[in-house]
Amino acid sequence: MSMKLFDEIPTQRPPTPLLDTLDTPAGLHEMTLSQLRQVADELRAYLLYSVGVSGGHFGAGLGVVELTVALHRALDTPYDRLVWDVGHQAYPHKILTGRREALKSIRQYGGLAAFPRREESPFDTFGVGHSSTSISAALGMALSARTKGEKRRVCAVIGDGALTAGMAFEALAHAGHVDANLLVVLNDNEMSISENVGGMASYLTRILTSKPYAAMRENSKRVLSHLPGALEFARRTEEHVKGMISPATLFEEMGFNYIGPIDGHDLAALNQALEALRDQQGPQFLHVRTRKGRGFRPAESDPIGFHAITKLEKAPPTPPRVDATTPPDSSLRPKPKPGDSLRPKPRSDDSLRPKPRKYCNVFGDWLCDMAAADPRLIGITPAMREGSDLIRFSQTYPGRYYDVAIAEQHAVTLAAGMACEAMKPVVAIYSTFLQRGYDQLIHDVAVQHLDVTFAIDRAGLVGEDGPTHHGALDLSYLRCVPGMVILAPADEAECRAMLTTAYHHQGPAAVRYPRGTGPGSEIPSDLEARVAIGEAEPRRRGKGVALLAFGSLNTPAAEVAERLDATHINMRSVKPLDRETIMAAAHDHDLLVTLEENVVAGGAGSGVNELLAAEGIQVAVLNLGIPDAFVEHGKPAELLRDCGLDADGIEAAIRRRLNTNND
């Protein structure tokens, strides 16, 4: 039975009679191979439909439909532990584990989380979001089961992209050392979000998929098995064959029994392999070859473009058709009102404003412009070429572009080594992922006061990907690092100017900017614009209350300042702070209000408090920011509202404080 292929995303819910009977994966255990294939086809159809409704990660899930069915059939989940790496590929898993209809709410406010999450389902054994954690987590579960004497099977599913991270190999080595009963499934689709890069990825692609190993292994077994006393010799011969032509030796030297590669879309082969490995003792390694976007032809052709999609918008109503051979119906024309002029109306001020641009695009353009001006510039990213908009830079300056794969720690230290040689590295990284390279930022860059620029994307509340991806901590964890310069732009023009400023600063400097578009400021095309480090920008003079706004919250601050006739100051620099401006504001106002899209604890507002305390200045201060909690997923506007960081919430908080002070 061949796999069903799709050319378009279904706009109506497809019929899924067999899938609808599965509220848990237990029903898979008794199904025939033909029924399992039908479930896989229905699962793929429903996945296409539901992601079309909600948007979300797309290609990875399509590639593991058969693998997901086979794993849940072979294992007794959730008693047996199934750990997915990252979770981009876990949509089929969610469908099979009681969340079929809820999948249409994924990544939406109040809906399913974008990744596996323990609080969401007992089948989600480990919460993920960052890559390369699955083997470590699964190993901990396997060792716990052994300690308690439980016959619990544990399986980790990791992609070839995630396997490029050192953490994964650390876990593999440990599992072999302790001889844990652990199954590791390598989902090898030759893709992560971008193309896999690095020696290991090339090694896996060239060698692991070659035919000579499989052929020589089978031939040697067949010939030697007929010779008297040759079984031990056959085993040793097989080891030598593997060592000559297969990286299986790499995993077997770590203590794993390696099987594969096998076709990850062949349910019969998957069932046979998993049944053979399921009850084996010791570390087992199954190499599965899949194709990202499998079953949906456009995604197979463009796996990067279809890594994730936005939801399909409903088509607008079709306008009435006008026959070109007859005069148009005058009733379709807008009727002029009294006093209307027949001359075109001038455009409103809004129509003259520049179209808002994404901050990541502002960075991408700046990087190319600065690279043209300075041959010392080097661009570095940990597998975030598309997300950080490094595509044009990678194509224009391939010799100065380094994608180090999912290795944030390595990315930071690589930049430090380049800075030692008087190069000018720029590390493009998401706020949430820089957390993984924090030790390297401190010890390798800051302690040595090396000239590294950090372009920190996705700062603040990023939206539907939830607490594992919000950039809510960077001001706090960066502000405490000695010698670190931290800048936060209020708009697109400031973002470009601050990148130039940070780049020319001698020492570690970071520009942190949010996901999505800015307010629509005009962006200069040259590289002359800069900001003065540690110098704020007063934007409105008021009385009573002074709003000290950092970064993205300057937009609601401007609105609140108008409502309350308050002073509005764009602080620009988180570290160092503008001491003179803060002290003057404290002298001239009754209440200072700090605003930041970062946790209040240890953030920019804390810096203002520390400065005032150090200067011995007593003034009422209200620190507003993200509360001391992990914020859930939803649209950024919804999350800002819930955190009290929209204009209405800020105004209400200020009025409450003023009323309290008056009492």
Short mmCIF file of C-alpha atoms in Angstrom, two decimals, residues 536 540 543-551 553-554 556-558 560-561 564-572 577 581-597 600 603-609 612 619-626 643-659 661:
data_model
loop_
_atom_site.label_atom_id
_atom_site.label_comp_id
_atom_site.label_asym_id
_atom_site.label_seq_id
_atom_site.Cartn_x
_atom_site.Cartn_y
_atom_site.Cartn_z
CA ALA A 536 18.89 58.98 27.42
CA ARG A 540 8.02 64.71 26.44
CA LYS A 543 4.73 67.06 35.58
CA GLY A 544 4.30 64.86 38.59
CA VAL A 545 5.18 61.55 36.96
CA ALA A 546 8.22 60.64 34.85
CA LEU A 547 8.12 57.51 32.68
CA LEU A 548 11.57 55.98 32.19
CA ALA A 549 10.97 53.58 29.30
CA PHE A 550 13.42 50.98 27.98
CA GLY A 551 13.18 49.56 24.45
CA LEU A 553 7.77 49.87 25.96
CA ASN A 554 8.46 53.37 24.70
CA PRO A 556 2.82 52.53 25.21
CA ALA A 557 4.80 54.98 27.37
CA ALA A 558 4.17 57.75 24.84
CA VAL A 560 0.33 57.02 28.79
CA ALA A 561 2.40 60.20 29.04
CA LEU A 564 -1.44 61.70 32.40
CA ASP A 565 0.49 64.79 31.23
CA ALA A 566 3.61 62.97 32.37
CA THR A 567 7.26 63.19 31.36
CA HIS A 568 8.44 60.52 28.92
CA ILE A 569 12.14 59.60 28.67
CA ASN A 570 13.50 57.02 26.22
CA MET A 571 16.30 55.54 28.33
CA ARG A 572 18.06 53.81 25.39
CA LEU A 577 22.43 54.18 32.79
CA THR A 581 18.94 62.35 33.54
CA ILE A 582 17.68 59.96 36.24
CA MET A 583 18.79 62.25 39.06
CA ALA A 584 17.18 65.28 37.37
CA ALA A 585 13.93 63.36 36.90
CA ALA A 586 13.96 62.34 40.56
CA HIS A 587 14.45 65.97 41.60
CA ASP A 588 11.64 67.33 39.39
CA HIS A 589 8.95 64.64 39.82
CA ASP A 590 6.99 62.96 42.60
CA LEU A 591 7.00 59.50 41.03
CA LEU A 592 9.43 57.70 38.71
CA VAL A 593 8.00 54.78 36.70
CA THR A 594 10.41 52.36 35.01
CA LEU A 595 9.07 50.33 32.08
CA GLU A 596 10.77 47.28 30.53
CA GLU A 597 9.81 44.11 28.64
CA VAL A 600 11.34 43.15 37.10
CA GLY A 603 16.18 44.23 35.31
CA ALA A 604 16.60 47.81 34.11
CA GLY A 605 14.29 49.17 36.80
CA SER A 606 16.43 47.48 39.43
CA GLY A 607 19.37 49.35 37.98
CA VAL A 608 17.54 52.65 38.42
CA ASN A 609 16.74 51.71 42.04
CA LEU A 612 19.13 56.20 43.35
CA VAL A 619 11.82 59.40 45.61
CA ALA A 620 8.81 57.19 44.96
CA VAL A 621 9.61 54.58 42.29
CA LEU A 622 7.27 52.15 40.53
CA ASN A 623 8.99 49.31 38.62
CA LEU A 624 6.80 47.80 35.90
CA GLY A 625 7.86 44.81 33.83
CA ILE A 626 7.26 41.11 33.41
CA CYS A 643 1.31 41.48 32.43
CA GLY A 644 -0.12 44.98 32.71
CA LEU A 645 2.35 46.34 30.16
CA ASP A 646 -0.06 47.76 27.60
CA ALA A 647 -1.06 51.43 27.83
CA ASP A 648 -4.19 50.71 29.88
CA GLY A 649 -2.36 48.48 32.32
CA ILE A 650 0.48 50.97 32.78
CA GLU A 651 -1.93 53.83 33.37
CA ALA A 652 -3.96 51.81 35.87
CA ALA A 653 -0.83 50.83 37.83
CA ILE A 654 0.31 54.46 38.01
CA ARG A 655 -3.10 55.68 39.16
CA ARG A 656 -3.18 53.02 41.88
CA ARG A 657 0.23 54.13 43.13
CA LEU A 658 -0.74 57.80 43.06
CA ASN A 659 -3.94 57.07 44.98
CA ASN A 661 0.53 57.90 47.97
#
